[in-house]
Short mmCIF file of C-alpha atoms in Angstrom, two decimals:
data_model
loop_
_atom_site.label_atom_id
_atom_site.label_comp_id
_atom_site.label_asym_id
_atom_site.label_seq_id
_atom_site.Cartn_x
_atom_site.Cartn_y
_atom_site.Cartn_z
CA PHE E 1 -103.00 -9.86 -36.82
CA SER E 2 -102.54 -7.77 -39.34
CA LEU E 3 -104.09 -10.21 -42.34
CA VAL E 4 -102.28 -9.41 -46.16
CA GLN E 5 -105.48 -11.16 -47.73
CA SER E 6 -104.20 -10.89 -51.33
CA SER E 7 -106.15 -10.80 -55.17
CA GLY E 8 -103.74 -13.35 -56.13
CA ASP E 9 -103.90 -11.22 -59.87
CA CYS E 10 -100.36 -10.83 -60.06
CA LYS E 11 -97.17 -12.27 -58.34
CA SER E 12 -95.69 -9.53 -57.88
CA SER E 13 -98.94 -7.54 -56.67
CA GLY E 14 -98.65 -10.13 -53.98
CA VAL E 15 -95.41 -9.87 -52.78
CA SER E 16 -95.55 -5.91 -52.45
CA GLU E 17 -98.16 -6.20 -50.64
CA ILE E 18 -96.62 -8.48 -48.29
CA ALA E 19 -93.94 -6.68 -47.75
CA GLU E 20 -95.49 -3.30 -47.19
CA GLN E 21 -97.14 -5.06 -44.52
CA ALA E 22 -94.33 -6.88 -42.43
CA VAL E 23 -93.64 -3.13 -42.03
CA ILE E 24 -96.98 -1.71 -40.95
CA SER E 25 -96.74 -4.75 -38.60
CA ARG E 26 -93.03 -4.42 -37.12
CA LEU E 27 -94.27 -0.53 -36.79
CA LEU E 28 -98.41 -1.56 -34.53
CA GLY E 29 -95.99 -4.95 -32.91
CA CYS E 30 -98.79 -6.91 -35.00
CA GLU E 31 -97.74 -10.53 -35.71
CA LEU E 32 -98.46 -11.18 -39.46
CA LEU E 33 -101.35 -13.51 -40.90
CA ILE E 34 -100.71 -14.52 -45.22
CA ASP E 35 -104.05 -15.06 -46.66
CA TYR E 36 -102.57 -15.28 -51.02
CA MET E 37 -105.39 -16.66 -52.87
CA PRO E 38 -107.59 -19.72 -52.57
CA ASP E 39 -106.37 -22.83 -53.84
CA VAL E 40 -102.52 -21.45 -53.06
CA LYS E 41 -100.38 -23.12 -50.39
CA ILE E 42 -97.85 -20.70 -50.96
CA ASP E 43 -95.68 -22.49 -48.21
CA GLU E 44 -94.97 -25.65 -51.82
CA VAL E 45 -92.89 -22.73 -52.71
CA LEU E 46 -92.32 -20.69 -49.97
CA GLN E 47 -91.10 -21.31 -46.19
CA PRO E 48 -90.15 -18.51 -43.07
CA PRO E 49 -87.44 -18.54 -41.28
CA GLU E 50 -87.08 -20.88 -37.68
CA ASP E 51 -88.10 -18.41 -36.05
CA LEU E 52 -91.11 -17.63 -37.87
CA LEU E 53 -92.04 -21.58 -37.84
CA LYS E 54 -94.49 -22.99 -35.17
CA SER E 55 -93.61 -26.16 -32.81
CA ASP E 56 -95.98 -28.57 -35.19
CA GLY E 57 -94.11 -26.79 -38.01
CA THR E 58 -95.77 -24.49 -40.53
CA ALA E 59 -95.63 -20.87 -40.40
CA ALA E 60 -96.52 -18.50 -37.98
CA TRP E 61 -98.34 -16.55 -41.53
CA ALA E 62 -100.32 -19.53 -42.66
CA VAL E 63 -103.66 -18.99 -42.32
CA PRO E 64 -105.61 -21.56 -41.39
CA GLU E 65 -106.95 -23.44 -44.42
CA THR E 66 -110.62 -23.04 -42.70
CA GLY E 67 -109.99 -19.11 -43.22
CA TYR E 68 -109.51 -16.59 -40.14
CA ASP E 69 -112.10 -14.51 -38.84
CA CYS E 70 -110.07 -11.70 -38.96
CA THR E 71 -112.31 -8.75 -37.25
CA PRO E 72 -111.47 -6.21 -34.10
CA ALA E 73 -113.16 -8.72 -31.56
CA ASN E 74 -110.01 -11.19 -32.55
CA LYS E 75 -107.82 -8.28 -32.68
CA CYS E 76 -106.92 -8.29 -36.15
CA PHE E 77 -107.37 -5.68 -39.29
CA LEU E 78 -107.08 -6.50 -42.86
CA VAL E 79 -105.09 -5.07 -45.63
CA TYR E 80 -107.68 -3.18 -47.97
CA ARG E 81 -107.31 -3.47 -51.63
CA PRO E 82 -106.27 -1.61 -53.38
CA PHE E 83 -102.66 -1.46 -51.51
CA HIS E 84 -101.47 1.64 -53.43
CA LYS E 85 -103.67 3.86 -50.81
CA ASN E 86 -101.30 4.22 -48.65
CA GLU E 87 -103.16 7.24 -46.76
CA GLU E 88 -107.48 5.45 -47.32
CA ARG E 89 -105.46 2.71 -45.12
CA VAL E 90 -104.22 5.02 -42.48
CA ALA E 91 -107.62 6.27 -42.27
CA THR E 92 -109.26 2.93 -41.86
CA ILE E 93 -106.97 1.65 -39.26
CA ARG E 94 -106.85 4.29 -36.77
CA SER E 95 -111.05 5.04 -37.07
CA GLU E 96 -111.72 0.68 -37.21
CA TYR E 97 -109.39 0.08 -35.05
CA ALA E 98 -108.41 2.14 -32.10
CA ASP E 99 -109.16 0.05 -29.53
CA LEU E 100 -106.64 -3.04 -30.42
CA GLY E 101 -104.41 -1.28 -27.71
CA PRO E 102 -102.80 1.73 -27.03
CA GLY E 103 -100.61 3.36 -29.33
CA ILE E 104 -102.82 2.01 -32.47
CA GLY E 105 -102.63 4.24 -35.48
CA GLU E 106 -100.34 7.20 -33.53
CA GLU E 107 -97.41 5.16 -34.74
CA LEU E 108 -98.79 3.83 -38.31
CA VAL E 109 -97.10 6.21 -40.73
CA ARG E 110 -96.36 6.29 -44.08
CA VAL E 111 -94.72 3.08 -45.49
CA PRO E 112 -92.43 2.44 -49.02
CA GLN E 113 -94.44 0.77 -51.69
CA TYR E 114 -92.17 -0.40 -53.81
CA ARG E 115 -93.53 -2.06 -56.72
CA PHE E 116 -93.40 0.18 -58.62
CA GLY E 117 -90.62 2.20 -57.46
CA TYR E 118 -88.43 1.64 -60.66
CA PHE E 119 -91.40 1.56 -63.30
CA SER E 120 -92.83 4.54 -62.21
CA GLN E 121 -89.41 6.31 -64.11
CA ILE E 122 -90.09 4.80 -67.10
CA SER E 123 -93.61 5.55 -67.54
CA VAL E 124 -96.72 8.08 -66.51
CA MET E 125 -97.02 6.64 -63.44
CA THR E 126 -94.44 8.81 -61.38
CA LYS E 127 -96.80 8.57 -58.72
CA TRP E 128 -95.17 5.26 -57.12
CA LYS E 129 -91.56 7.45 -57.65
CA LEU E 130 -89.76 6.68 -54.36
CA TYR E 131 -89.15 10.25 -52.24
CA ARG E 132 -86.77 9.71 -49.34
CA GLU E 133 -88.56 12.97 -47.49
CA ASP E 134 -91.94 11.20 -47.30
CA TYR E 135 -90.37 7.88 -44.96
CA GLU E 136 -88.67 10.74 -43.23
CA GLN E 137 -91.38 9.81 -39.56
CA LEU E 138 -90.67 5.93 -40.66
CA LEU E 139 -87.06 6.62 -40.38
CA GLU E 140 -87.63 8.37 -36.95
CA ILE E 141 -89.36 5.69 -35.38
CA MET E 142 -87.06 2.70 -37.44
CA PRO E 143 -83.54 4.21 -37.50
CA ASN E 144 -82.64 1.47 -38.44
CA PHE E 145 -84.88 0.57 -41.39
CA ASP E 146 -82.79 1.68 -44.99
CA LEU E 147 -84.73 2.96 -47.53
CA GLU E 148 -83.19 0.92 -50.38
CA THR E 149 -82.98 -2.57 -48.59
CA GLY E 150 -86.34 -2.29 -47.06
CA TYR E 151 -88.15 -4.51 -49.54
CA SER E 152 -85.46 -6.86 -49.67
CA CYS E 153 -84.91 -6.54 -45.20
CA ALA E 154 -89.14 -7.00 -45.61
CA LEU E 155 -89.48 -10.01 -47.17
CA GLU E 156 -86.75 -12.25 -45.78
CA SER E 157 -88.08 -11.91 -42.37
CA GLN E 158 -90.75 -13.08 -43.24
CA PHE E 159 -89.75 -15.91 -46.11
CA ARG E 160 -87.13 -18.34 -47.83
CA LEU E 161 -87.20 -20.81 -51.14
CA SER E 162 -88.89 -23.88 -49.16
CA LYS E 163 -87.31 -27.51 -50.07
CA ARG E 164 -90.43 -28.41 -51.48
CA ALA E 165 -90.69 -25.68 -54.39
CA GLU E 166 -88.10 -28.43 -56.08
CA GLN E 167 -91.00 -30.54 -57.13
CA TYR E 168 -92.15 -27.68 -59.31
CA GLN E 169 -88.33 -27.32 -60.72
CA PRO E 170 -86.74 -30.91 -60.28
CA ASP E 171 -83.72 -29.74 -60.53
CA LEU E 172 -84.01 -26.46 -58.42
CA PHE E 173 -81.28 -27.14 -55.89
CA THR E 174 -79.14 -29.42 -58.00
CA ASN E 175 -78.02 -27.33 -60.89
CA ILE E 176 -79.69 -23.96 -60.77
CA LEU E 177 -79.38 -22.89 -57.23
CA PRO E 178 -75.74 -23.67 -57.88
CA THR E 179 -75.24 -22.21 -60.85
CA LEU E 180 -76.53 -19.15 -59.94
CA GLN E 181 -74.50 -18.57 -56.31
CA ASP E 182 -71.08 -20.09 -57.80
CA GLU E 183 -69.36 -17.01 -57.00
CA ASN E 184 -66.85 -18.37 -60.50
CA ASN E 185 -70.05 -17.14 -62.75
CA LEU E 186 -71.71 -13.79 -63.25
CA VAL E 187 -74.39 -13.79 -63.74
CA ILE E 188 -76.82 -11.79 -65.45
CA THR E 189 -80.98 -12.01 -65.34
CA VAL E 190 -82.51 -11.60 -68.93
CA TYR E 191 -86.30 -10.76 -67.81
CA TYR E 192 -88.64 -10.44 -70.81
CA ARG E 193 -92.19 -10.24 -70.72
CA SER E 194 -94.39 -10.96 -74.08
CA GLY E 195 -97.70 -11.33 -73.07
CA SER E 196 -98.07 -14.65 -73.87
CA ALA E 197 -99.49 -15.88 -70.29
CA ASP E 198 -102.07 -12.83 -70.73
CA ALA E 199 -102.73 -14.32 -74.63
CA ARG E 200 -103.00 -17.79 -73.41
CA ALA E 201 -105.33 -17.44 -70.67
CA ARG E 202 -107.67 -15.26 -72.90
CA HIS E 203 -107.80 -18.52 -75.47
CA GLU E 204 -107.69 -20.66 -72.42
CA LYS E 205 -110.75 -19.35 -72.21
CA ALA E 206 -112.00 -19.24 -75.30
CA GLY E 207 -111.57 -22.82 -75.33
CA THR E 208 -109.41 -22.39 -78.47
CA ASP E 209 -105.22 -23.06 -78.62
CA PHE E 210 -102.58 -20.47 -78.21
CA VAL E 211 -99.46 -20.14 -80.73
CA GLU E 212 -96.47 -18.56 -79.54
CA ASP E 213 -95.40 -15.88 -82.37
CA ALA E 214 -91.11 -16.89 -82.36
CA GLU E 215 -90.59 -14.40 -85.28
CA LYS E 216 -91.66 -11.64 -83.06
CA HIS E 217 -90.36 -12.18 -79.79
CA LYS E 218 -87.07 -12.38 -81.18
CA ARG E 219 -87.92 -8.55 -82.81
CA ALA E 220 -88.98 -7.68 -79.47
CA THR E 221 -86.08 -8.79 -77.14
CA GLN E 222 -82.88 -7.89 -79.59
CA LYS E 223 -82.41 -5.00 -77.33
CA ILE E 224 -83.26 -6.66 -74.57
CA LEU E 225 -80.16 -8.80 -75.48
CA ASN E 226 -78.52 -5.66 -76.63
CA CYS E 227 -78.63 -4.88 -73.18
CA ALA E 228 -76.80 -7.56 -71.85
CA LEU E 229 -74.08 -7.87 -74.31
CA ALA E 230 -73.26 -4.25 -73.60
CA ARG E 231 -73.29 -5.12 -69.45
CA GLU E 232 -70.93 -8.59 -70.86
CA GLU E 233 -68.01 -6.32 -72.52
CA GLU E 234 -67.88 -3.68 -69.34
CA PHE E 235 -67.55 -6.27 -67.07
CA LEU E 236 -64.78 -8.31 -70.06
CA SER E 237 -63.34 -5.13 -70.76
CA LYS E 238 -60.10 -3.35 -68.40
CA GLN E 239 -62.00 -0.73 -66.45
CA THR E 240 -58.52 2.05 -65.71
CA ASP E 241 -61.35 2.88 -62.22
CA GLY E 242 -61.48 -0.53 -60.84
CA SER E 243 -65.41 -0.12 -60.96
CA TYR E 244 -68.02 -2.34 -62.37
CA PRO E 245 -71.62 -2.73 -63.06
CA GLY E 246 -73.31 -3.16 -59.60
CA GLY E 247 -69.78 -3.32 -58.02
CA ARG E 248 -68.71 -6.40 -58.38
CA THR E 249 -65.03 -6.82 -58.83
CA ALA E 250 -64.13 -10.22 -57.69
CA ASP E 251 -63.14 -11.92 -61.01
CA PHE E 252 -65.24 -14.87 -62.72
CA SER E 253 -64.55 -17.15 -64.67
CA SER E 254 -67.90 -18.28 -66.59
CA ILE E 255 -70.79 -15.77 -67.82
CA VAL E 256 -74.82 -17.52 -67.27
CA TRP E 257 -77.83 -15.25 -68.29
CA MET E 258 -81.10 -16.69 -66.42
CA VAL E 259 -83.49 -16.37 -68.35
CA VAL E 260 -86.58 -15.59 -66.91
CA SER E 261 -89.91 -15.30 -69.18
CA ASP E 262 -93.45 -16.16 -69.96
CA ALA E 263 -92.38 -17.21 -73.55
CA VAL E 264 -91.16 -20.67 -73.22
CA GLY E 265 -90.29 -20.46 -77.18
CA PHE E 266 -88.40 -17.88 -76.42
CA LYS E 267 -85.84 -19.11 -73.88
CA ASP E 268 -85.74 -22.25 -75.81
CA TRP E 269 -84.52 -20.30 -78.81
CA ILE E 270 -82.34 -18.54 -76.27
CA MET E 271 -81.05 -21.52 -74.84
CA THR E 272 -80.10 -22.54 -78.66
CA GLU E 273 -78.43 -19.00 -79.81
CA TYR E 274 -76.57 -18.27 -76.68
CA ASP E 275 -75.76 -21.52 -75.07
CA GLY E 276 -71.29 -21.99 -74.58
CA ASN E 277 -70.88 -19.03 -75.96
CA ASN E 278 -66.63 -17.66 -76.05
CA THR E 279 -68.25 -14.44 -74.60
CA ASN E 280 -64.25 -13.25 -74.35
CA ALA E 281 -64.09 -13.83 -77.81
CA LEU E 282 -66.45 -10.71 -78.50
CA ILE E 283 -63.58 -8.67 -77.14
CA SER E 284 -60.69 -7.16 -79.07
CA PRO E 285 -57.52 -8.47 -77.12
CA ASP E 286 -56.03 -5.33 -76.21
CA ARG E 287 -59.45 -4.68 -74.40
CA GLN E 288 -59.22 -7.56 -72.46
CA ARG E 289 -60.06 -7.82 -68.62
CA TYR E 290 -58.72 -11.99 -68.86
CA ALA E 291 -56.00 -12.37 -71.90
CA GLY E 292 -56.95 -14.81 -73.87
CA LYS E 293 -59.04 -16.95 -71.87
CA VAL E 294 -61.57 -18.70 -72.72
CA ILE E 295 -65.00 -17.50 -71.14
CA ARG E 296 -68.13 -19.33 -71.50
CA ARG E 297 -71.44 -18.54 -71.75
CA LYS E 298 -74.80 -20.66 -70.59
CA VAL E 299 -77.98 -19.87 -70.31
CA VAL E 300 -80.15 -21.77 -67.44
CA THR E 301 -84.13 -21.75 -67.45
CA THR E 302 -86.77 -23.20 -65.82
CA ASN E 303 -89.67 -25.31 -67.14
CA ALA E 304 -91.96 -22.73 -65.82
CA ARG E 305 -95.27 -22.66 -68.61
CA GLY E 306 -96.26 -18.63 -68.18
CA ILE E 307 -99.47 -19.08 -66.84
CA HIS E 308 -101.15 -16.31 -64.85
CA THR E 309 -102.26 -17.50 -61.75
CA ARG E 310 -105.65 -15.07 -61.65
CA ALA E 311 -108.57 -15.33 -59.27
CA LYS E 312 -110.00 -15.55 -62.37
CA ARG E 313 -109.43 -18.10 -63.52
CA ASN E 314 -108.61 -21.90 -62.39
CA THR E 315 -105.97 -21.39 -59.58
CA SER E 316 -103.45 -23.67 -58.41
CA THR E 317 -100.50 -23.86 -56.69
CA ALA E 318 -98.54 -25.56 -59.09
CA ASP E 319 -99.02 -22.36 -61.61
CA TRP E 320 -98.59 -19.75 -58.79
CA GLY E 321 -95.08 -21.74 -57.79
CA GLU E 322 -93.60 -21.85 -60.95
CA ALA E 323 -93.88 -18.19 -61.22
CA MET E 324 -92.62 -17.80 -57.85
CA ILE E 325 -89.37 -19.65 -58.16
CA ASP E 326 -88.91 -17.70 -61.76
CA TRP E 327 -89.07 -14.43 -59.39
CA PHE E 328 -87.02 -16.39 -56.63
CA LEU E 329 -84.18 -17.05 -58.48
CA ILE E 330 -83.91 -13.71 -60.85
CA GLY E 331 -82.29 -12.74 -57.27
CA GLU E 332 -79.76 -14.81 -57.70
CA SER E 333 -78.22 -12.72 -59.74
CA ASP E 334 -74.87 -9.78 -60.29
CA ILE E 335 -77.17 -8.23 -62.45
CA VAL E 336 -80.89 -7.97 -63.69
CA ILE E 337 -81.44 -6.64 -67.19
CA SER E 338 -85.78 -5.86 -67.28
CA SER E 339 -87.92 -5.43 -70.49
CA GLY E 340 -90.08 -2.90 -68.16
CA SER E 341 -92.93 -4.14 -67.79
CA MET E 342 -94.66 -3.28 -64.90
CA SER E 343 -92.70 -4.63 -61.98
CA PHE E 344 -92.35 -8.98 -62.13
CA GLY E 345 -88.44 -8.23 -62.95
CA GLU E 346 -88.16 -5.50 -61.16
CA THR E 347 -89.70 -6.93 -57.78
CA GLY E 348 -87.43 -10.35 -57.94
CA ALA E 349 -84.51 -7.52 -58.33
CA LEU E 350 -85.44 -6.03 -55.08
CA ARG E 351 -85.80 -8.80 -53.03
CA THR E 352 -81.92 -9.18 -52.83
CA HIS E 353 -81.17 -5.61 -53.78
CA ARG E 354 -79.62 -6.62 -57.12
CA PRO E 355 -78.86 -3.65 -60.30
CA VAL E 356 -81.40 -3.09 -62.38
CA TYR E 357 -81.46 -2.03 -66.39
CA LEU E 358 -84.40 -0.85 -67.47
CA PHE E 359 -85.37 0.74 -70.81
CA HIS E 360 -86.38 4.38 -71.14
CA ASN E 361 -88.53 5.59 -73.69
CA GLN E 362 -88.26 1.89 -75.29
CA GLU E 363 -84.35 2.56 -76.49
CA ALA E 364 -81.65 3.51 -73.90
CA CYS E 365 -80.76 0.71 -72.01
CA SER E 366 -80.23 2.23 -68.26
CA ARG E 367 -79.24 1.07 -64.15
CA PHE E 368 -81.79 3.48 -62.37
CA ASP E 369 -82.01 4.48 -58.95
CA LEU E 370 -84.63 3.41 -56.64
CA ILE E 371 -84.62 6.53 -54.05
CA HIS E 372 -84.61 9.92 -54.66
CA THR E 373 -84.07 13.32 -53.58
CA ARG E 374 -86.74 15.51 -54.79
CA GLY E 375 -84.65 18.10 -57.03
CA ASN E 376 -82.68 15.89 -57.46
CA SER E 377 -82.89 12.19 -60.30
CA THR E 378 -80.27 9.92 -58.09
CA VAL E 379 -79.24 9.56 -54.74
CA GLU E 380 -76.41 7.95 -53.81
CA ILE E 381 -76.77 3.66 -53.34
CA HIS E 382 -76.29 2.93 -49.74
CA LYS E 383 -74.19 -0.01 -49.96
CA ASN E 384 -74.51 -1.59 -45.86
CA ARG E 385 -78.19 -3.82 -45.55
CA MET E 386 -79.88 -2.60 -42.44
CA ILE E 387 -81.66 -4.26 -40.62
CA MET E 388 -85.68 -3.61 -39.28
CA GLN E 389 -85.50 -4.05 -35.81
#
């Protein structure tokens, strides 16, 4: 077994550790166990595919509530934090667990750490930029592993959205998912991290009330909303070469904004200001792709309260579940526009390998590639989804 024991300080951190370890486990021929954090039952929101269900209906990766003693004697190794230090982890596993069986360690090569793959390109965190040349050994051992879709493939091999998740979002399967998955809808995720979750946690600790600054959110998000409107214009306008963002060419009859944020007031404001508008009216008649048609915009959001599930707080499955549902829904869109604050929006897009738009120097809204070659800023995006074997 290989055990992922996350500190739980961040949802995107936890799932990124799981994605990375799913690849390492495949390399080692181990079964994966997941111990997310105290008092959080991840199978309330995420469930495994059929091949990872035990006869009693529980997930094969679930750790018993009584815990699991992960030691070499039990043929188990623990994934140590910080999870970014791949080389240190490899050295630890090779030295301490070499007696688990033949080949342990020899094929433990560098695997992609996807979490900051996008963010590294707009921040000082450049050491997490992903270069194809760094994973040549991995691709030799796993030739069907595709670096572009590896994060998506790794998580899909472990998780699906559980029907039980509707206890935290009652209309999840009756309204939200059908809307996002309707081929007649062009879906754009608008993700804004305001810092409200952090501020709310501080006020909670101090025993004081937290009040959102609605006007601040409006000012801070104008560039994000302008980016969303620009992407709409691209889709609604005639393109002489037939190309549209993300490669989508299918016709649509309405536009959906999936708005995800830790600022509840911001979500309410977006619903009031942008829901129901005829987006085609903003395009001059001579440029309209759908001449004369009414293309309404529908704003979709969840009831998530924007609360962190940090180990230093009283954690709960409900807090974690709300956030993970938001994270999962980000990947159900055609394109993702993210405020570029760390990794929540970007990893949500990576779950299904959706195009990501970020803000370089907090100004220009641009689409960023994930995998690079040294000496070049971009590489061709692979369109074929690969399956780990």
